[in-house]
Amino acid sequence: MKVKQHTIQRQVELSGVGLHTGVVSNMTFLPAPPNHGIKFQRVDLEGRPTVDADCDLVVDVSRGTTLEQNGARVYTVEHVLAALVGLEIDNVLIQLDGPEPPIMDGSSIQFIEVLEDAGLEEQNALRRFFEVQESIQYKDSAREVEMVALPTNNYRVTVMVDYNSPVLGSQHASITDISQFKSEIASCRTFCFLHELEMLYNSNLIKGGDLNNAIVVVDRVVEKEELAHLAKMFNKQTVEVKKEGILNNVDLRYRNEPARHKLLDVVGDLALVGRPLKAQILAARPGHAANVAFAKKLKRAMEKMGASHIPHYDPKLPPVMDINQISNILPHRYPFQLIDKIIYLDETVVAGVKNVTMNEPFFMGHFPGNPVMPGVLQVEAMAQTGGILVLSSVEDPENYWTYFLGIENCKFRKMVLPGDTLVFKCELLAPIRRGIAKMRGEAYVGNTLVCEAVMTASITRKEL
């Protein structure tokens, strides 16, 4: 799985009809900065409102997943979201001039192709995975639906469906890593049963339905009169039933294409958790309602695991900046270089790490026999972390100095001892103006806040 966040290199667009609304729309994918996430934007509405890809914003799951925010709705988002997850794209703005993404051929493959044509761009920020730590289960006994997330070190999905149909029977599909999505899942099309068509049509759904963008499974004998009615419904001269039970001689791309498409839907709907997943997902008879309910349960578990404002440090992941890159920006040297690595950096937030060992020179005098890291050096390390943030705002940071101007509301909440790993977070409280930066700094050991302060610094060009 990709370690750093990704967006696309350039904007790309495609057009088509929406499956359920029948409205033709143009959809444009645009690059987005780190931590932007996936957002839709209705450019056809006043104010061009945005809609976050968030399970808490789902308002309808009738044969598709619909989001609503800021007075704007976006229908049938799951196929687009699945493509983005499959390519491990974290940040993108999706502009629509209509209410629904184009259905294309009923799968995700054409979204995959256009996004690959745009090119992927690695960003200077680590992905913030939600790593499932223990079994999380969802069950809907009435619909015989069961879903579970289990701990693992990547993202894998297995789906089982059973429609009591002589045509489909029981099917299952699986991927053992999300990198398999493009080749194994993305081209699998949406489907429905013949007996559902009339209901969907009368419910003002599938207005954009066509035999080119959906598989229709025929699970009973069909008379000529009904075939003629179906032909009229789909604006075709004639329709036929293949011996395998698929309307109009459409060939399945895989024997278990329906199960694979259900897996596609699961991947798309679980994107609404809001962070990339590390989990093994097992799903029996899933649908959009269950997928979204399960996504909400995963999101609640994610929120419960810890406040999102505490930086997550995984020593297995490569840093945004190592000690050599830090030395190229900060002028500090031994014994006063107090930051070992930068693990997160964007326009307003930075996070850094200091590994505290007994070999620190200050422990010789502070205190012999009772080593405690001096509070003033905790603040200095936090300030150096903030210096990286401030200096990253200029094109040639090696040609600038940063100087402390003030410290406010400084508190030391717990002693820092040899063996501790300090994780610092600094966040700008206001945009940098005239070379003056004000930021809030926090230092953590694990999930425990040990030091905090509001710091003001200036950035000054060196005299060359």
CSV table of C-alpha atoms in Angstrom, one decimal:
chain,number,residue,atom,x,y,z
A,1,MET,CA,0.0,0.0,0.0
A,2,LYS,CA,1.1,3.5,-0.7
A,3,VAL,CA,2.7,5.2,2.3
A,4,LYS,CA,2.4,8.9,1.3
A,5,GLN,CA,-0.8,10.7,0.2
A,6,HIS,CA,-1.5,11.1,-3.5
A,7,THR,CA,-3.5,13.3,-5.7
A,8,ILE,CA,-3.6,13.6,-9.6
A,9,GLN,CA,-1.2,15.6,-11.7
A,10,ARG,CA,-3.7,17.4,-13.8
A,11,GLN,CA,-7.4,17.8,-14.2
A,12,VAL,CA,-9.3,15.4,-16.4
A,13,GLU,CA,-13.0,15.1,-17.2
A,14,LEU,CA,-15.6,12.8,-18.7
A,15,SER,CA,-19.3,13.0,-19.5
A,16,GLY,CA,-22.2,10.7,-19.5
A,17,VAL,CA,-25.7,10.0,-18.2
A,18,GLY,CA,-26.5,9.3,-14.5
A,19,LEU,CA,-28.0,5.8,-13.9
A,20,HIS,CA,-30.9,6.8,-11.7
A,21,THR,CA,-31.5,10.5,-12.5
A,22,GLY,CA,-31.0,10.1,-16.3
A,23,VAL,CA,-29.4,13.5,-16.3
A,24,VAL,CA,-26.3,14.0,-18.5
A,25,SER,CA,-23.5,15.5,-16.5
A,26,ASN,CA,-19.9,16.5,-17.0
A,27,MET,CA,-17.5,15.4,-14.2
A,28,THR,CA,-14.1,16.9,-13.7
A,29,PHE,CA,-11.4,15.5,-11.4
A,30,LEU,CA,-9.0,18.2,-10.0
A,31,PRO,CA,-5.8,17.9,-8.0
A,32,ALA,CA,-6.1,18.8,-4.3
A,33,PRO,CA,-3.6,19.5,-1.5
A,34,PRO,CA,-2.7,17.1,1.3
A,35,ASN,CA,-5.4,16.3,3.8
A,36,HIS,CA,-8.1,17.7,1.5
A,37,GLY,CA,-9.7,14.3,1.2
A,38,ILE,CA,-12.3,13.5,-1.5
A,39,LYS,CA,-15.0,16.2,-2.1
A,40,PHE,CA,-17.7,16.6,-4.6
A,41,GLN,CA,-18.7,20.1,-5.9
A,42,ARG,CA,-22.0,20.9,-7.6
A,43,VAL,CA,-20.8,23.7,-10.0
A,44,ASP,CA,-24.3,23.9,-11.4
A,45,LEU,CA,-25.8,25.2,-8.2
A,46,GLU,CA,-25.6,28.7,-6.7
A,47,GLY,CA,-22.6,29.1,-4.5
A,48,ARG,CA,-21.0,26.0,-6.0
A,49,PRO,CA,-21.5,24.0,-2.8
A,50,THR,CA,-19.1,21.1,-1.8
A,51,VAL,CA,-20.1,17.7,-0.4
A,52,ASP,CA,-17.6,15.7,1.6
A,53,ALA,CA,-17.2,12.0,1.0
A,54,ASP,CA,-18.5,11.2,4.5
A,55,CYS,CA,-20.8,8.4,5.7
A,56,ASP,CA,-22.5,10.7,8.1
A,57,LEU,CA,-23.8,12.7,5.1
A,58,VAL,CA,-25.6,9.8,3.4
A,59,VAL,CA,-29.3,10.5,3.0
A,60,ASP,CA,-30.4,7.7,0.7
A,61,VAL,CA,-29.3,4.2,-0.2
A,62,SER,CA,-32.0,3.3,-2.8
A,63,ARG,CA,-29.9,1.2,-5.2
A,64,GLY,CA,-27.0,3.6,-4.8
A,65,THR,CA,-25.4,5.9,-2.2
A,66,THR,CA,-26.5,9.5,-2.1
A,67,LEU,CA,-24.7,12.3,-0.2
A,68,GLU,CA,-26.1,15.7,0.9
A,69,GLN,CA,-24.4,18.7,2.4
A,70,ASN,CA,-24.8,22.5,2.1
A,71,GLY,CA,-28.1,22.0,0.3
A,72,ALA,CA,-26.5,19.9,-2.5
A,73,ARG,CA,-27.1,16.3,-3.3
A,74,VAL,CA,-24.8,13.9,-5.2
A,75,TYR,CA,-26.3,10.6,-6.2
A,76,THR,CA,-24.6,7.2,-6.9
A,77,VAL,CA,-21.1,8.1,-5.6
A,78,GLU,CA,-19.9,4.5,-4.9
A,79,HIS,CA,-18.4,3.6,-8.3
A,80,VAL,CA,-16.3,6.8,-8.4
A,81,LEU,CA,-15.1,6.4,-4.8
A,82,ALA,CA,-14.2,2.8,-5.5
A,83,ALA,CA,-11.9,3.9,-8.4
A,84,LEU,CA,-10.2,6.4,-6.2
A,85,VAL,CA,-9.7,3.9,-3.4
A,86,GLY,CA,-8.4,1.3,-5.9
A,87,LEU,CA,-5.8,3.7,-7.1
A,88,GLU,CA,-5.0,4.9,-3.6
A,89,ILE,CA,-5.8,8.5,-4.4
A,90,ASP,CA,-6.4,10.5,-1.2
A,91,ASN,CA,-7.0,14.0,-2.3
A,92,VAL,CA,-9.2,15.1,-5.2
A,93,LEU,CA,-12.0,17.6,-5.9
A,94,ILE,CA,-14.7,16.2,-8.2
A,95,GLN,CA,-16.7,18.9,-9.9
A,96,LEU,CA,-20.2,18.0,-11.3
A,97,ASP,CA,-22.6,20.1,-13.4
A,98,GLY,CA,-25.4,17.7,-12.6
A,99,PRO,CA,-26.7,15.7,-9.7
A,100,GLU,CA,-25.0,12.3,-10.4
A,101,PRO,CA,-21.7,11.0,-11.8
A,102,PRO,CA,-22.0,9.4,-15.2
A,103,ILE,CA,-22.7,5.7,-14.9
A,104,MET,CA,-20.4,4.9,-17.9
A,105,ASP,CA,-20.5,1.1,-18.5
A,106,GLY,CA,-21.8,0.4,-14.9
A,107,SER,CA,-18.4,-0.3,-13.5
A,108,SER,CA,-15.4,1.7,-12.3
A,109,ILE,CA,-12.9,0.9,-15.1
A,110,GLN,CA,-13.5,4.1,-17.1
A,111,PHE,CA,-12.9,6.2,-14.0
A,112,ILE,CA,-9.7,4.3,-13.4
A,113,GLU,CA,-8.6,4.9,-17.0
A,114,VAL,CA,-9.2,8.6,-16.9
A,115,LEU,CA,-7.5,9.0,-13.5
A,116,GLU,CA,-4.5,7.1,-14.7
A,117,ASP,CA,-4.4,9.3,-17.7
A,118,ALA,CA,-4.2,12.3,-15.4
A,119,GLY,CA,-1.2,10.7,-13.6
A,120,LEU,CA,-0.7,10.3,-9.9
A,121,GLU,CA,1.4,12.6,-7.8
A,122,GLU,CA,3.0,11.8,-4.5
A,123,GLN,CA,2.5,14.4,-1.8
A,124,ASN,CA,4.7,15.4,1.2
A,125,ALA,CA,2.3,14.0,3.8
A,126,LEU,CA,1.9,10.5,5.2
A,127,ARG,CA,-1.4,8.7,4.8
A,128,ARG,CA,-3.4,8.4,8.0
A,129,PHE,CA,-4.6,4.9,8.0
A,130,PHE,CA,-7.4,3.6,10.2
A,131,GLU,CA,-5.8,0.3,11.4
A,132,VAL,CA,-8.5,-2.0,12.8
A,133,GLN,CA,-7.2,-3.3,16.2
A,134,GLU,CA,-10.0,-5.8,17.0
A,135,SER,CA,-13.0,-7.4,15.4
A,136,ILE,CA,-15.7,-4.9,14.4
A,137,GLN,CA,-19.0,-6.5,13.4
A,138,TYR,CA,-22.3,-5.5,11.8
A,139,LYS,CA,-25.4,-7.7,11.4
A,140,ASP,CA,-28.8,-7.2,10.0
A,141,SER,CA,-30.7,-10.3,10.7
A,142,ALA,CA,-33.8,-9.3,8.8
A,143,ARG,CA,-31.8,-9.1,5.6
A,144,GLU,CA,-29.4,-11.9,6.5
A,145,VAL,CA,-26.4,-9.5,6.2
A,146,GLU,CA,-23.2,-9.8,8.1
A,147,MET,CA,-20.1,-7.7,7.8
A,148,VAL,CA,-16.9,-7.8,9.9
A,149,ALA,CA,-13.6,-6.0,9.9
A,150,LEU,CA,-10.5,-7.9,11.2
A,151,PRO,CA,-7.0,-6.7,12.0
A,152,THR,CA,-4.4,-7.1,9.2
A,153,ASN,CA,-1.5,-5.1,7.8
A,154,ASN,CA,-3.1,-4.2,4.4
A,155,TYR,CA,-6.6,-3.8,2.9
A,156,ARG,CA,-8.3,-7.0,1.7
A,157,VAL,CA,-12.0,-7.7,1.0
A,158,THR,CA,-14.0,-10.9,0.6
A,159,VAL,CA,-17.7,-10.8,-0.4
A,160,MET,CA,-20.3,-13.7,-0.5
A,161,VAL,CA,-23.7,-13.3,-2.2
A,162,ASP,CA,-26.6,-15.7,-2.4
A,163,TYR,CA,-29.7,-14.7,-4.3
A,164,ASN,CA,-31.5,-18.1,-4.3
A,165,SER,CA,-31.4,-17.7,-8.1
A,166,PRO,CA,-30.9,-20.6,-10.5
A,167,VAL,CA,-28.9,-18.2,-12.7
A,168,LEU,CA,-26.5,-16.8,-10.1
A,169,GLY,CA,-26.6,-19.1,-7.2
A,170,SER,CA,-24.0,-18.5,-4.5
A,171,GLN,CA,-21.0,-16.5,-5.5
A,172,HIS,CA,-18.0,-15.1,-3.8
A,173,ALA,CA,-15.2,-12.7,-4.8
A,174,SER,CA,-12.1,-11.5,-3.0
A,175,ILE,CA,-8.9,-9.4,-3.3
A,176,THR,CA,-6.0,-9.9,-0.9
A,177,ASP,CA,-4.6,-6.4,-1.4
A,178,ILE,CA,-6.2,-3.2,-2.7
A,179,SER,CA,-3.6,-3.1,-5.5
A,180,GLN,CA,-5.6,-6.0,-7.2
A,181,PHE,CA,-8.7,-3.8,-7.5
A,182,LYS,CA,-7.9,-2.5,-11.0
A,183,SER,CA,-7.2,-5.8,-12.6
A,184,GLU,CA,-9.8,-8.0,-10.7
A,185,ILE,CA,-12.7,-5.8,-9.8
A,186,ALA,CA,-12.9,-2.4,-11.5
A,187,SER,CA,-14.4,-3.6,-14.8
A,188,CYS,CA,-17.3,-5.5,-13.1
A,189,ARG,CA,-20.7,-3.9,-13.9
A,190,THR,CA,-23.8,-3.2,-11.8
A,191,PHE,CA,-26.7,-5.6,-12.2
A,192,CYS,CA,-30.2,-6.2,-11.2
A,193,PHE,CA,-32.8,-8.9,-11.6
A,194,LEU,CA,-35.6,-8.8,-14.2
A,195,HIS,CA,-38.2,-8.9,-11.5
A,196,GLU,CA,-36.7,-5.7,-10.0
A,197,LEU,CA,-36.8,-3.7,-13.2
A,198,GLU,CA,-40.4,-2.7,-13.2
A,199,MET,CA,-40.2,-1.6,-9.5
A,200,LEU,CA,-37.1,0.5,-10.1
A,201,TYR,CA,-38.6,2.0,-13.2
A,202,ASN,CA,-41.9,2.9,-11.5
A,203,SER,CA,-39.9,4.4,-8.5
A,204,ASN,CA,-38.3,6.9,-10.9
A,205,LEU,CA,-34.9,5.1,-10.6
A,206,ILE,CA,-32.7,3.7,-13.5
A,207,LYS,CA,-33.8,6.7,-15.7
A,208,GLY,CA,-30.4,6.4,-17.3
A,209,GLY,CA,-30.4,2.6,-17.3
A,210,ASP,CA,-29.4,0.9,-20.5
A,211,LEU,CA,-28.3,-2.6,-21.5
A,212,ASN,CA,-24.9,-1.1,-22.1
A,213,ASN,CA,-24.4,0.0,-18.5
A,214,ALA,CA,-26.1,-2.7,-16.4
A,215,ILE,CA,-26.5,-6.4,-16.5
A,216,VAL,CA,-30.1,-7.7,-16.2
A,217,VAL,CA,-30.4,-11.2,-14.8
A,218,VAL,CA,-33.4,-13.1,-16.1
A,219,ASP,CA,-34.4,-15.7,-13.5
A,220,ARG,CA,-37.7,-16.9,-14.9
A,221,VAL,CA,-39.5,-17.6,-18.2
A,222,VAL,CA,-40.2,-14.4,-20.2
A,223,GLU,CA,-43.0,-14.1,-22.7
A,224,LYS,CA,-42.6,-12.3,-26.0
A,225,GLU,CA,-45.0,-9.5,-24.9
A,226,GLU,CA,-42.8,-8.7,-21.9
A,227,LEU,CA,-39.7,-8.7,-24.1
A,228,ALA,CA,-41.4,-6.2,-26.3
A,229,HIS,CA,-42.2,-4.0,-23.2
A,230,LEU,CA,-38.6,-4.2,-22.1
A,231,ALA,CA,-37.4,-3.2,-25.5
A,232,LYS,CA,-39.6,-0.1,-25.3
A,233,MET,CA,-38.4,0.6,-21.8
A,234,PHE,CA,-34.7,0.6,-23.0
A,235,ASN,CA,-35.4,2.2,-26.3
A,236,LYS,CA,-34.3,-0.9,-28.2
A,237,GLN,CA,-35.8,-2.5,-31.3
A,238,THR,CA,-35.6,-5.9,-29.7
A,239,VAL,CA,-34.2,-7.6,-26.6
A,240,GLU,CA,-33.5,-11.2,-26.1
A,241,VAL,CA,-32.7,-13.6,-23.3
A,242,LYS,CA,-29.5,-15.6,-23.5
A,243,LYS,CA,-29.6,-19.2,-22.4
A,244,GLU,CA,-27.4,-18.3,-19.3
A,245,GLY,CA,-30.1,-16.0,-18.2
A,246,ILE,CA,-28.7,-12.5,-19.1
A,247,LEU,CA,-30.9,-10.1,-21.0
A,248,ASN,CA,-30.0,-9.1,-24.6
A,249,ASN,CA,-27.0,-11.5,-25.0
A,250,VAL,CA,-24.7,-9.5,-22.8
A,251,ASP,CA,-21.6,-11.5,-22.1
A,252,LEU,CA,-20.4,-11.6,-18.5
A,253,ARG,CA,-16.8,-10.5,-18.0
A,254,TYR,CA,-16.3,-13.0,-15.2
A,255,ARG,CA,-18.4,-15.9,-14.2
A,256,ASN,CA,-18.9,-14.3,-10.8
A,257,GLU,CA,-19.1,-10.7,-12.1
A,258,PRO,CA,-22.1,-9.9,-9.8
A,259,ALA,CA,-20.2,-10.9,-6.7
A,260,ARG,CA,-17.2,-8.9,-7.9
A,261,HIS,CA,-19.4,-5.8,-8.4
A,262,LYS,CA,-20.7,-6.2,-4.9
A,263,LEU,CA,-17.1,-6.1,-3.7
A,264,LEU,CA,-16.7,-2.9,-5.8
A,265,ASP,CA,-19.7,-1.4,-4.0
A,266,VAL,CA,-18.2,-2.3,-0.6
A,267,VAL,CA,-14.9,-0.6,-1.4
A,268,GLY,CA,-16.7,2.5,-2.7
A,269,ASP,CA,-19.1,2.8,0.3
A,270,LEU,CA,-16.4,2.1,2.9
A,271,ALA,CA,-14.4,5.0,1.4
A,272,LEU,CA,-16.9,7.1,3.3
A,273,VAL,CA,-15.2,6.2,6.6
A,274,GLY,CA,-12.9,9.1,5.6
A,275,ARG,CA,-9.4,7.5,5.9
A,276,PRO,CA,-7.7,4.6,4.1
A,277,LEU,CA,-8.3,1.3,5.8
A,278,LYS,CA,-6.0,-1.4,7.0
A,279,ALA,CA,-8.4,-4.2,7.6
A,280,GLN,CA,-9.7,-7.5,6.3
A,281,ILE,CA,-13.4,-7.0,5.4
A,282,LEU,CA,-15.7,-10.0,5.2
A,283,ALA,CA,-19.1,-9.3,3.9
A,284,ALA,CA,-22.1,-11.7,3.5
A,285,ARG,CA,-25.0,-10.5,1.3
A,286,PRO,CA,-23.9,-6.8,1.5
A,287,GLY,CA,-25.9,-3.9,0.0
A,288,HIS,CA,-25.7,-0.1,0.2
A,289,ALA,CA,-27.7,0.2,3.4
A,290,ALA,CA,-25.5,-2.3,5.2
A,291,ASN,CA,-22.3,-0.9,3.7
A,292,VAL,CA,-23.1,2.6,4.9
A,293,ALA,CA,-24.2,1.4,8.3
A,294,PHE,CA,-21.0,-0.6,8.6
A,295,ALA,CA,-19.0,2.5,7.5
A,296,LYS,CA,-20.6,4.5,10.3
A,297,LYS,CA,-19.6,1.8,12.8
A,298,LEU,CA,-16.0,1.8,11.6
A,299,LYS,CA,-15.9,5.6,11.8
A,300,ARG,CA,-17.2,5.6,15.4
A,301,ALA,CA,-14.5,3.0,16.3
A,302,MET,CA,-11.9,5.2,14.6
A,303,GLU,CA,-13.0,8.2,16.6
A,304,LYS,CA,-13.0,6.2,19.8
A,305,MET,CA,-9.4,5.0,19.3
A,306,GLY,CA,-8.1,8.5,20.0
A,307,ALA,CA,-8.5,12.1,19.3
A,308,SER,CA,-7.5,12.9,15.8
A,309,HIS,CA,-5.5,16.0,16.9
A,310,ILE,CA,-2.8,13.7,18.4
A,311,PRO,CA,-0.2,13.0,15.8
A,312,HIS,CA,0.1,9.3,14.9
A,313,TYR,CA,3.7,8.1,14.8
A,314,ASP,CA,4.5,4.8,13.1
A,315,PRO,CA,8.2,4.2,13.2
A,316,LYS,CA,7.9,1.6,10.4
A,317,LEU,CA,6.9,4.4,7.9
A,318,PRO,CA,9.5,6.6,6.2
A,319,PRO,CA,9.6,10.2,7.5
A,320,VAL,CA,8.6,13.3,5.6
A,321,MET,CA,12.1,14.6,6.5
A,322,ASP,CA,15.0,12.6,8.0
A,323,ILE,CA,17.8,14.1,10.0
A,324,ASN,CA,19.9,15.1,7.0
A,325,GLN,CA,17.0,16.9,5.4
A,326,ILE,CA,16.3,18.7,8.7
A,327,SER,CA,19.9,19.7,8.9
A,328,ASN,CA,19.6,21.3,5.4
A,329,ILE,CA,16.9,23.6,6.7
A,330,LEU,CA,17.6,24.3,10.4
A,331,PRO,CA,21.0,25.8,11.4
A,332,HIS,CA,21.1,23.9,14.7
A,333,ARG,CA,23.8,21.3,15.3
A,334,TYR,CA,24.9,19.0,18.1
A,335,PRO,CA,24.2,19.3,21.0
A,336,PHE,CA,21.4,21.6,20.2
A,337,GLN,CA,19.7,19.9,17.3
A,338,LEU,CA,16.7,18.4,19.1
A,339,ILE,CA,14.5,17.0,16.3
A,340,ASP,CA,15.2,13.6,14.7
A,341,LYS,CA,12.6,13.4,12.0
A,342,ILE,CA,9.5,15.2,10.6
A,343,ILE,CA,6.6,12.8,10.2
A,344,TYR,CA,3.9,15.3,8.9
A,345,LEU,CA,4.0,18.6,7.1
A,346,ASP,CA,1.4,20.7,5.3
A,347,GLU,CA,0.7,24.4,5.0
A,348,THR,CA,-0.5,24.9,8.6
A,349,VAL,CA,0.6,21.8,10.6
A,350,VAL,CA,3.9,20.1,11.3
A,351,ALA,CA,4.7,17.0,13.4
A,352,GLY,CA,8.2,16.0,14.5
A,353,VAL,CA,9.8,13.3,16.7
A,354,LYS,CA,12.5,13.4,19.3
A,355,ASN,CA,13.9,10.1,20.7
A,356,VAL,CA,15.0,10.8,24.2
A,357,THR,CA,18.0,8.6,25.3
A,358,MET,CA,20.2,8.4,28.3
A,359,ASN,CA,23.1,9.6,26.1
A,360,GLU,CA,21.6,13.2,25.9
A,361,PRO,CA,24.4,15.5,27.2
A,362,PHE,CA,22.0,17.5,29.4
A,363,PHE,CA,21.3,14.4,31.6
A,364,MET,CA,24.8,14.7,33.0
A,365,GLY,CA,23.6,17.7,35.1
A,366,HIS,CA,19.8,17.4,35.0
A,367,PHE,CA,19.8,15.5,37.3
A,368,PRO,CA,22.5,13.0,38.3
A,369,GLY,CA,20.8,9.9,39.5
A,370,ASN,CA,17.3,11.3,38.5
A,371,PRO,CA,17.5,12.1,34.7
A,372,VAL,CA,14.6,14.4,33.6
A,373,MET,CA,14.5,16.3,30.3
A,374,PRO,CA,14.6,20.0,31.0
A,375,GLY,CA,11.3,21.8,30.2
A,376,VAL,CA,13.1,24.6,28.4
A,377,LEU,CA,14.6,22.0,26.0
A,378,GLN,CA,11.2,20.5,25.4
A,379,VAL,CA,10.1,24.0,24.3
A,380,GLU,CA,13.2,24.4,22.2
A,381,ALA,CA,12.6,21.1,20.4
A,382,MET,CA,9.0,22.1,19.9
A,383,ALA,CA,10.2,25.5,18.5
A,384,GLN,CA,12.6,23.7,16.1
A,385,THR,CA,9.6,21.6,14.9
A,386,GLY,CA,7.7,24.9,14.3
A,387,GLY,CA,10.7,26.3,12.6
A,388,ILE,CA,10.4,23.6,9.9
A,389,LEU,CA,6.8,24.7,9.4
A,390,VAL,CA,7.6,28.4,9.1
A,391,LEU,CA,10.7,27.8,6.8
A,392,SER,CA,8.6,25.6,4.5
A,393,SER,CA,6.6,28.6,3.6
A,394,VAL,CA,9.5,30.1,1.6
A,395,GLU,CA,11.2,28.8,-1.5
A,396,ASP,CA,14.8,28.9,-0.2
A,397,PRO,CA,14.5,28.1,3.5
A,398,GLU,CA,18.3,27.7,3.8
A,399,ASN,CA,18.6,31.4,3.3
A,400,TYR,CA,16.4,32.4,6.4
A,401,TRP,CA,16.7,32.5,10.1
A,402,THR,CA,13.9,31.9,12.6
A,403,TYR,CA,13.9,33.7,15.9
A,404,PHE,CA,11.8,33.3,19.0
A,405,LEU,CA,9.7,36.4,19.8
A,406,GLY,CA,7.5,35.2,22.6
A,407,ILE,CA,6.0,32.2,24.6
A,408,GLU,CA,2.6,32.3,26.1
A,409,ASN,CA,0.6,29.9,28.3
A,410,CYS,CA,3.4,27.4,28.6
A,411,LYS,CA,2.7,24.4,30.8
A,412,PHE,CA,4.6,21.2,31.6
A,413,ARG,CA,2.2,18.5,32.5
A,414,LYS,CA,4.4,15.4,32.9
A,415,MET,CA,8.1,14.6,33.2
A,416,VAL,CA,10.0,13.4,30.1
A,417,LEU,CA,12.5,10.6,30.9
A,418,PRO,CA,15.1,8.5,29.0
A,419,GLY,CA,13.4,6.0,26.7
A,420,ASP,CA,10.5,8.3,25.9
A,421,THR,CA,9.6,9.2,22.3
A,422,LEU,CA,8.4,12.8,22.1
A,423,VAL,CA,6.0,13.7,19.3
A,424,PHE,CA,5.6,17.4,18.7
A,425,LYS,CA,2.8,19.1,16.8
A,426,CYS,CA,2.8,22.8,15.8
A,427,GLU,CA,-0.2,24.4,14.1
A,428,LEU,CA,-0.4,28.0,12.8
A,429,LEU,CA,-3.0,30.1,14.6
A,430,ALA,CA,-3.1,32.6,11.8
A,431,PRO,CA,-1.5,33.0,8.4
A,432,ILE,CA,2.1,34.2,8.4
A,433,ARG,CA,2.2,37.9,7.9
A,434,ARG,CA,5.2,40.2,7.4
A,435,GLY,CA,7.4,37.3,8.5
A,436,ILE,CA,5.6,36.8,11.9
A,437,ALA,CA,4.2,33.4,12.7
A,438,LYS,CA,2.1,32.5,15.7
A,439,MET,CA,1.5,28.8,16.5
A,440,ARG,CA,0.2,26.5,19.1
A,441,GLY,CA,2.7,23.7,20.1
A,442,GLU,CA,2.0,20.5,21.8
A,443,ALA,CA,4.3,17.6,22.9
A,444,TYR,CA,3.1,14.1,23.5
A,445,VAL,CA,4.5,10.9,24.9
A,446,GLY,CA,2.1,8.3,23.5
A,447,ASN,CA,-1.3,9.8,24.0
A,448,THR,CA,-0.3,11.8,27.0
A,449,LEU,CA,0.2,15.6,26.6
A,450,VAL,CA,3.4,16.5,28.4
A,451,CYS,CA,4.0,20.1,27.3
A,452,GLU,CA,2.2,22.9,25.5
A,453,ALA,CA,2.7,26.5,24.6
A,454,VAL,CA,1.7,29.3,22.2
A,455,MET,CA,4.8,30.5,20.4
A,456,THR,CA,5.6,33.5,18.3
A,457,ALA,CA,8.5,33.6,15.9
A,458,SER,CA,9.9,35.8,13.1
A,459,ILE,CA,11.5,34.7,9.9
A,460,THR,CA,14.3,36.8,8.6
A,461,ARG,CA,16.4,36.6,5.5
A,462,LYS,CA,20.1,36.0,6.1
A,463,GLU,CA,22.5,38.7,5.1
A,464,LEU,CA,24.5,37.2,2.2
